Coordinates of C-alpha atoms and ligand atoms in Angstrom, one line a residue:
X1 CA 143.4 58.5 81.1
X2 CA 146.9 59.3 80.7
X3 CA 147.8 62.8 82.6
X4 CA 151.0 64.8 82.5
X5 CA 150.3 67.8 85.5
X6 CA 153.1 70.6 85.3
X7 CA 152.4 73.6 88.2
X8 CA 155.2 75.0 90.2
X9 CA 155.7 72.9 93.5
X10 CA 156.8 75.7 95.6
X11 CA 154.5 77.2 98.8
X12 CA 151.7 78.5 96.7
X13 CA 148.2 78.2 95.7
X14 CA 148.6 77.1 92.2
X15 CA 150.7 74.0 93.0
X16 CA 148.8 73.1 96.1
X17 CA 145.5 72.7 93.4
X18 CA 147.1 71.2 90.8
X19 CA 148.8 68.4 93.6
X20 CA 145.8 68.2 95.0
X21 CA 143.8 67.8 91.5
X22 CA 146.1 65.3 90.5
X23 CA 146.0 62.9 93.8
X24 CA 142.5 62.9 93.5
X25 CA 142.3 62.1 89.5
X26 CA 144.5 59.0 90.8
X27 CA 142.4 57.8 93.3
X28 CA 140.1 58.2 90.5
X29 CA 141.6 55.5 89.0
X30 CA 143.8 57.7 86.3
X31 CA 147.8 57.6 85.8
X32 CA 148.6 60.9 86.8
X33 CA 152.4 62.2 86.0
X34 CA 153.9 65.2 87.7
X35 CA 156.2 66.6 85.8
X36 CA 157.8 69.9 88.1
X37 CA 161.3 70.8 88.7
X38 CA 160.8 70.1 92.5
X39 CA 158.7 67.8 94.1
X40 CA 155.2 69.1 95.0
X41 CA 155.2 70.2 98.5
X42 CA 151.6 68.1 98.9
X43 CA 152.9 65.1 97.1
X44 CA 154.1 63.9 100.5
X45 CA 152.4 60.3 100.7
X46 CA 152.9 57.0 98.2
X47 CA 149.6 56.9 95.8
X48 CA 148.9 54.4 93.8
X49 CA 148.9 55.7 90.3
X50 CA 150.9 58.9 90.4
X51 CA 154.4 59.0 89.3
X52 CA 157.3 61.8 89.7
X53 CA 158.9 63.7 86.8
X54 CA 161.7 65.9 87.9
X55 CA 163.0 68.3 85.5
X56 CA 167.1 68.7 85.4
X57 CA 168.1 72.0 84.9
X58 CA 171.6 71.8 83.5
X59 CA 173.8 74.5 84.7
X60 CA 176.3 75.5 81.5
X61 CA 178.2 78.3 81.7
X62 CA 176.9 80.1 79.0
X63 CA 173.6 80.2 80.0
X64 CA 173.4 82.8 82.5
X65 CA 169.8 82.2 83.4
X66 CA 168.3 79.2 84.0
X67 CA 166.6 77.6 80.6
X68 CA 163.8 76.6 82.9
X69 CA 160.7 76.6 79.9
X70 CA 163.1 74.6 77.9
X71 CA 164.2 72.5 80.1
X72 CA 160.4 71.7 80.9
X73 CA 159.4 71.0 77.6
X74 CA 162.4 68.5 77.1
X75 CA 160.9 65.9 79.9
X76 CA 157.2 67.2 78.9
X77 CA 157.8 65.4 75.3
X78 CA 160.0 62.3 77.1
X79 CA 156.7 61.7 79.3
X80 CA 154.5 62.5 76.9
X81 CA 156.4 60.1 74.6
X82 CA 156.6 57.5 77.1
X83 CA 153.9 57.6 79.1
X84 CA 151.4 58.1 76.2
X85 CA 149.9 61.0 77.5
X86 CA 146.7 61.6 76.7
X87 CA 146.1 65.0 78.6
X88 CA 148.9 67.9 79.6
X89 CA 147.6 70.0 82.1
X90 CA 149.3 72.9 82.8
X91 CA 148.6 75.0 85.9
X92 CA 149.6 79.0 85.5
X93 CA 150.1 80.1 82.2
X94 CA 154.3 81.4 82.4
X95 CA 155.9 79.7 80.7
X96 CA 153.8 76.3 81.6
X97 CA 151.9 76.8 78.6
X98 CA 154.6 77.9 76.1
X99 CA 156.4 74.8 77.3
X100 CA 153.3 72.6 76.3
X101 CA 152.5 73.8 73.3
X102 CA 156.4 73.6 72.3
X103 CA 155.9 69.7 72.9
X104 CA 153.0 69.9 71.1
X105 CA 154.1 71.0 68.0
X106 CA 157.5 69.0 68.8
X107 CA 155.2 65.5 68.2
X108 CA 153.1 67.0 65.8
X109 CA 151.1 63.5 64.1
X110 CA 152.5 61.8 66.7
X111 CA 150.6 62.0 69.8
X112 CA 146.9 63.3 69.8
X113 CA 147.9 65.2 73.1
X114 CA 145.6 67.9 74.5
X115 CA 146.7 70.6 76.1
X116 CA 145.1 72.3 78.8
X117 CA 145.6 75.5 80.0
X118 CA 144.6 76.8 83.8
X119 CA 145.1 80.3 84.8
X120 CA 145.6 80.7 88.5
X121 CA 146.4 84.5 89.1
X122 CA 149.2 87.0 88.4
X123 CA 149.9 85.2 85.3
X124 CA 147.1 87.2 83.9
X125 CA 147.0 90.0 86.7
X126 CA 149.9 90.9 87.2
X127 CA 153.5 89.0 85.6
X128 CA 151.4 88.4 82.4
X129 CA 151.1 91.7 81.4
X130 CA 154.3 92.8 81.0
X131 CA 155.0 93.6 77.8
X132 CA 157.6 90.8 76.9
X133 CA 155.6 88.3 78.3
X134 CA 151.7 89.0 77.1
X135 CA 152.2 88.1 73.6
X136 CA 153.3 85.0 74.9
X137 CA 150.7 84.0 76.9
X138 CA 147.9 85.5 75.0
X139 CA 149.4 82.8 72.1
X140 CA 149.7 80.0 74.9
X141 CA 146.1 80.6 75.4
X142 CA 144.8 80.8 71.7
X143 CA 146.9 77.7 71.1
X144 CA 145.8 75.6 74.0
X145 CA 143.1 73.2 74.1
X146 CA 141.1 74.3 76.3
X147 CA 141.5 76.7 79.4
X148 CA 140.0 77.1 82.6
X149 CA 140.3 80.0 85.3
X150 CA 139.5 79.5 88.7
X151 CA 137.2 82.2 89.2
X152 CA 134.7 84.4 87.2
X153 CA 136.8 87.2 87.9
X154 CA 139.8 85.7 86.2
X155 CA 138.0 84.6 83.1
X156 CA 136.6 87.7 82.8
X157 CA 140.3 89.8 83.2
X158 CA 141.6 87.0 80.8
X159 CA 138.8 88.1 78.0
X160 CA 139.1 91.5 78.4
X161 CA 143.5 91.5 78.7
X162 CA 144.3 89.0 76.4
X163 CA 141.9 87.7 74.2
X164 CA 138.1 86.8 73.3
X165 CA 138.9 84.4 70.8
X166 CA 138.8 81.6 73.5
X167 CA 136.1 80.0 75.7
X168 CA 137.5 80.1 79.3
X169 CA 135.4 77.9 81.7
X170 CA 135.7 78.8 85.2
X171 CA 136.5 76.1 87.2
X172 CA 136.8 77.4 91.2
X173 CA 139.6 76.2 92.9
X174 CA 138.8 73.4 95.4
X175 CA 139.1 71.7 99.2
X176 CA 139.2 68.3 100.7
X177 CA 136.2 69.2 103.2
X178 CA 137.3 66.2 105.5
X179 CA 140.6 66.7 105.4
X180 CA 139.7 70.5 105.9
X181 CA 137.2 70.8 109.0
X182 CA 137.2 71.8 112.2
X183 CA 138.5 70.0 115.2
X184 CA 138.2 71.2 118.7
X185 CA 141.5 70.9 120.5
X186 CA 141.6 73.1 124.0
X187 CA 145.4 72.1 124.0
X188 CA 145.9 73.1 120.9
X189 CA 144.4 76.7 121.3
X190 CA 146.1 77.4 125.0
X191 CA 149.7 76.9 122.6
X192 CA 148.4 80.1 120.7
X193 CA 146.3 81.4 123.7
X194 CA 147.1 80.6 127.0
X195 CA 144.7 83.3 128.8
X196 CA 141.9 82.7 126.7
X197 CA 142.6 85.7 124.4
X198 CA 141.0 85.4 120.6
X199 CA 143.0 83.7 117.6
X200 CA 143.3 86.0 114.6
X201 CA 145.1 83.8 111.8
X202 CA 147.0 84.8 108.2
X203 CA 148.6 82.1 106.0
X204 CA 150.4 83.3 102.9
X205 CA 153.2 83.1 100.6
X206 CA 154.4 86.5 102.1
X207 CA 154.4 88.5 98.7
X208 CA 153.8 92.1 98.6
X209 CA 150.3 91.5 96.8
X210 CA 149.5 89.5 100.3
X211 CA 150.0 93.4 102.3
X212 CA 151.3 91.6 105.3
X213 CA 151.6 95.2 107.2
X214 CA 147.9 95.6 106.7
X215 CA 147.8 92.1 108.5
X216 CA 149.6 93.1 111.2
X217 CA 148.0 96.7 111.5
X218 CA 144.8 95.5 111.3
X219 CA 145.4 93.0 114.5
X220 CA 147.1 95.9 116.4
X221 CA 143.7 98.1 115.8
X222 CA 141.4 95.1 117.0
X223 CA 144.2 94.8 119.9
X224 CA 143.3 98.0 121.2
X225 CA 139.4 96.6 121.8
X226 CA 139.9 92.4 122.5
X227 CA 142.2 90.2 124.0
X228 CA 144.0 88.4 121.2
X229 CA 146.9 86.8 119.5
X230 CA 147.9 86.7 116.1
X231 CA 149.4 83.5 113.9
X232 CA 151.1 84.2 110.9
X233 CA 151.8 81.0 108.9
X234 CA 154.1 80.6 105.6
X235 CA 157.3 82.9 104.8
X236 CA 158.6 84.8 102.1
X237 CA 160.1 88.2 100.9
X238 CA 157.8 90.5 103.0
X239 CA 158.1 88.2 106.5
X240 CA 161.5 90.2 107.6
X241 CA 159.5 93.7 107.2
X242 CA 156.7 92.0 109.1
X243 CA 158.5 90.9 111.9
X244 CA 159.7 94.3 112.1
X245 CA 156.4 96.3 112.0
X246 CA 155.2 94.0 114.6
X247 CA 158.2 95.1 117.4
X248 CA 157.6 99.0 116.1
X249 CA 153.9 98.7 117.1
X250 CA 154.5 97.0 120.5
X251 CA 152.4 93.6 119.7
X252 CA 155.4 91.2 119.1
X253 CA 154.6 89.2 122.3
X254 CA 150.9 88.6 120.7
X255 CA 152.5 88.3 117.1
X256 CA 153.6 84.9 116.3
X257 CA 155.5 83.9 112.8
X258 CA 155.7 80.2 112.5
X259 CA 157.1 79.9 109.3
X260 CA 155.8 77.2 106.7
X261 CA 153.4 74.9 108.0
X262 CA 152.4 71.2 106.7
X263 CA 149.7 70.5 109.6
X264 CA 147.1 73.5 108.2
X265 CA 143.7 72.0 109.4
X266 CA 145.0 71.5 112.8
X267 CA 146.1 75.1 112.8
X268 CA 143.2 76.5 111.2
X269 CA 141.2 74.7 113.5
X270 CA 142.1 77.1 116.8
X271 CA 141.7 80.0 114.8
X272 CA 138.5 82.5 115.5
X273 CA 139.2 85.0 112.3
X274 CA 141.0 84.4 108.9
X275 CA 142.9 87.8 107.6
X276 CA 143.0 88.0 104.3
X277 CA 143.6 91.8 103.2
X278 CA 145.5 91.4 99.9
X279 CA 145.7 94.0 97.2
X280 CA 145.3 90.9 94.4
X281 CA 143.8 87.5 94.6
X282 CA 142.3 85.8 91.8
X283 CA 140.9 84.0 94.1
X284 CA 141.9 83.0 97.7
X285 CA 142.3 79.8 98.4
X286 CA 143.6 80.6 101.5
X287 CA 140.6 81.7 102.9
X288 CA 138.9 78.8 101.6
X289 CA 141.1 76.9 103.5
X290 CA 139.8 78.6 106.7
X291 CA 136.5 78.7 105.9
X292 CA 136.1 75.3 105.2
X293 CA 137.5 74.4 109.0
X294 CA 134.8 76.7 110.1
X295 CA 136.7 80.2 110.2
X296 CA 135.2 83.6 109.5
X297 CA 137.2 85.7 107.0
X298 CA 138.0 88.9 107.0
X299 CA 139.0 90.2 103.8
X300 CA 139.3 92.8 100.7
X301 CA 137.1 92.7 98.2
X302 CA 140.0 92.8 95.7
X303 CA 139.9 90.2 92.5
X304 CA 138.0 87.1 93.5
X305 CA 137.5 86.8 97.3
X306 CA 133.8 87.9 96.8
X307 CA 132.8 84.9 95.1
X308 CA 134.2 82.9 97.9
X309 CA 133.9 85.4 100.7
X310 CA 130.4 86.4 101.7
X311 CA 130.0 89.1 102.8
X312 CA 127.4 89.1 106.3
X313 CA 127.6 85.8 105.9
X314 CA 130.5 83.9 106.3
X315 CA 132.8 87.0 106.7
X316 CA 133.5 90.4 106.0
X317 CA 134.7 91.8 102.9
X318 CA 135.9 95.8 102.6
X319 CA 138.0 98.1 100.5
X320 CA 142.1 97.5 99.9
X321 CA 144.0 99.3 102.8
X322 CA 141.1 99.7 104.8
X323 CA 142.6 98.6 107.9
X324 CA 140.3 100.2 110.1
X325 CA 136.9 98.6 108.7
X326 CA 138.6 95.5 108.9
X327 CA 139.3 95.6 112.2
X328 CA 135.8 96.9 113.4
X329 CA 134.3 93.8 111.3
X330 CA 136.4 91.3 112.9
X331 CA 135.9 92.8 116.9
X332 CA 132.7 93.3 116.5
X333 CA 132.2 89.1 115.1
X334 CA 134.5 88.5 118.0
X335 CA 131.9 90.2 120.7
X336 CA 129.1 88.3 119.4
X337 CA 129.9 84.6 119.9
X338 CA 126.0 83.1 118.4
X339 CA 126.9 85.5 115.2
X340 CA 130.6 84.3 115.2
X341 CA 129.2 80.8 115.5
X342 CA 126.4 81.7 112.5
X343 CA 129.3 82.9 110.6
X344 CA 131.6 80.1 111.3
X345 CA 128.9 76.9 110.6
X346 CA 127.8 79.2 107.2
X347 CA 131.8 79.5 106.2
X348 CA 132.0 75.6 106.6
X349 CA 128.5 74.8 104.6
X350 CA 129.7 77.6 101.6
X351 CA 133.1 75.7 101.4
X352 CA 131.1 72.6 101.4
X353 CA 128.4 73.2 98.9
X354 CA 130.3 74.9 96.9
X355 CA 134.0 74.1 96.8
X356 CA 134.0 70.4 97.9
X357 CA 136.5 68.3 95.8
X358 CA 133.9 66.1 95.2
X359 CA 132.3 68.4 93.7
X360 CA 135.2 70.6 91.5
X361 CA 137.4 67.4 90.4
X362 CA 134.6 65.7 88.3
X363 CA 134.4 68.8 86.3
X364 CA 137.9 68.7 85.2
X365 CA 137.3 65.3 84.3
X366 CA 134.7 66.2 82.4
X367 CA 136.9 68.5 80.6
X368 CA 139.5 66.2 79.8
X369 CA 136.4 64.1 78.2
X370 CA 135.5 66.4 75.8
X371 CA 138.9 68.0 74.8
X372 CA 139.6 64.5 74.2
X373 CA 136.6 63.3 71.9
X374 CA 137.2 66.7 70.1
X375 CA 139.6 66.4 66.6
Ligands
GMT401 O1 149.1 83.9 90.8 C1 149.9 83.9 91.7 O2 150.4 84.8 92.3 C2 150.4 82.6 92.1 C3 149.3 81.7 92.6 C4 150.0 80.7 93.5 O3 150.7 79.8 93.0 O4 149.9 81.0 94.7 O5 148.2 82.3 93.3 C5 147.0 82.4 92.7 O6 146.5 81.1 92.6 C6 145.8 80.6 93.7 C7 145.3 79.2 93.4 O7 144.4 79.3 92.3 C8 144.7 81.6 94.1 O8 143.9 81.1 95.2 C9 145.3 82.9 94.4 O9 144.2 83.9 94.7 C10 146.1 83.4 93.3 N1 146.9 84.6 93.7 C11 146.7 85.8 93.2 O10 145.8 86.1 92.3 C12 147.6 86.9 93.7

């Protein structure tokens, strides 16, 4: 098949699956066309069978914002056009989907295009509800083809916040298990710990829904009972503030920021806990991430992270802001290294069984199959 993939290629869990979605549908033997206004941050390697859309933004002085959705839509309906697309799959719904159905309608009669919808997060949680956008996307998802969310959680908030007029499959997000797994490297682990201490990790976007304080207060608490160090990977708006906290409570020489990283499975691979104590996660690929290079996770149970986070099993799960819990769940995994190691080889086999690409990727094809055959 013919695929046009549109997601936002910045540091974030919606572009990394729909990068990662579409390398695999071309090794799959389908053309796969990215169509983004930057170029993926995973697209980093030549692949036979995917090919690079960037969307020019022209700058005009009239337009005092960015026409960004329109702009979209005009090389959507060039590709689609072109390229003969059979399939546009647009990952998070603002304005992605409003920008696909526009070329829809734009080739009305001629192109059969289908237009598939998947819902990632605050599109529907959080952005989505404003008031001047959830017309918009409650239409962008009535109109679309099909849609998918990537957990039960988000179908369910999509039902009950913007319609019930349309099926939404749940399709979980997904991981390269070999690519993702663990890898024993003393060397590597001295870098982070040089006496031996414990690895506590966080990787994020650095958004306020990620409560990076609650990160950092939570490693302070467990601090006070373990020798450990702390790796935060990724950067954004709250990072500055973090960086700060960190000084103010006296653990900046165990605190280490490293900014974006590329090399994730090597990193996650030295770490002992995963934090993950967000206020909002639809659902948490990030801790899939760790889990599936053998990490324990410590989360909240906000959103989605319980259908990917078990809890007593392969992690902890407690309220939003409860810093203290979180902190008593993660020493106390830490003390018991044949539980840590139960938790860590169950973390791996969940990721594994459930989440394997192998496993997740066929099912959007299968998708894409039926949309297709419909008329
Ligand atoms: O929805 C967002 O805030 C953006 C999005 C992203 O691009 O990072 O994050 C969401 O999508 C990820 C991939 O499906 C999920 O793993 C994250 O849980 C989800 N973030 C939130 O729901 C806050």
């Amino acid at each position: 098949m013919n695929i046009g993939i549109v997601c936002y290629p910045t540091y974030g869990g919606s572009g990394v699956v729909a990068t990662e979605l579409g390398a695999a549908l071309a090794a799959r033997g389908h053309r796969v066309h990215f169509i983004t206004y930057a170029q993926p941050m995973r697209l980093d390697k030549f692949q036979d069978n995917i090919f690079y859309h960037e969307v020019d933004l022209p700058a005009y002085p009239l337009f005092e914002f960015q026409l960004y959705a329109l702009a979209l839509a005009g090389k959507i309906f060039d590709v689609a056009k072109y390229e003969n697309l059979d399939i546009l799959h647009v990952h998070y719904a603002i304005p992605h989907a409003i920008s696909g159905y526009l070329v829809k309608q734009m080739l009305n009669g001629k192109s059969d295009i289908k237009l598939i919808t998947t819902l990632h997060g605050t599109d529907v949680t959080l952005i989505g509800l404003e008031p001047s956008f959830l017309p918009l996307v409650k239409f962008s998802i009535e109109q679309s083809d099909a849609v998918t969310a990537v957990s039960r959680f988000l179908a369910e908030k999509t039902k009950t916040g913007f319609t019930d007029k349309k099926d939404v499959e749940v399709i979980n997000n997904f991981i390269d298990t070999e690519l993702y797994k663990r890898e024993e490297c003393p060397q590597r682990r001295k870098q982070f710990a040089p006496n031996g201490e414990k690895i506590f990790m966080h990787t994020s976007n650095f958004r306020e829904v990620k409560r990076i304080p609650d990160v950092i207060k939570i490693f302070a608490a467990a601090l006070e009972h373990i020798p450990a160090k702390l790796a935060l990977i990724g950067d954004g708006p709250e990072r500055a503030e973090a960086e700060r906290l960190s000084r103010e409570l006296g653990i900046a020489e165990h605190t280490r920021f490293l900014g974006k990283q590329s090399a994730l499975p090597q990193i996650l691979s030295a770490a002992d806990i995963f934090l993950l104590p967000s206020q909002s996660e639809s659902f948490g690929l990030a801790a899939l991430e760790a889990m599936s290079c053998g990490v324990p996770v410590v989360a909240t149970n906000m959103g989605g992270i319980p259908e990917v986070v078990s809890h007593g099993e392969t992690g902890y799960i407690a309220e939003l802001g409860d810093i203290k819990r979180m902190a008593r769940y993660a020493v106390d995994l830490l003390k018991h290294p044949r539980r840590w190691e139960e938790f860590s080889q169950n973390a791996r086999n969940r990721a594994v069984q459930l989440f394997n690409k192998e496993l997740i990727v066929p099912q959007y094809e299968a998708l894409y199959r039926k949309v297709v055959a419909a008329k």
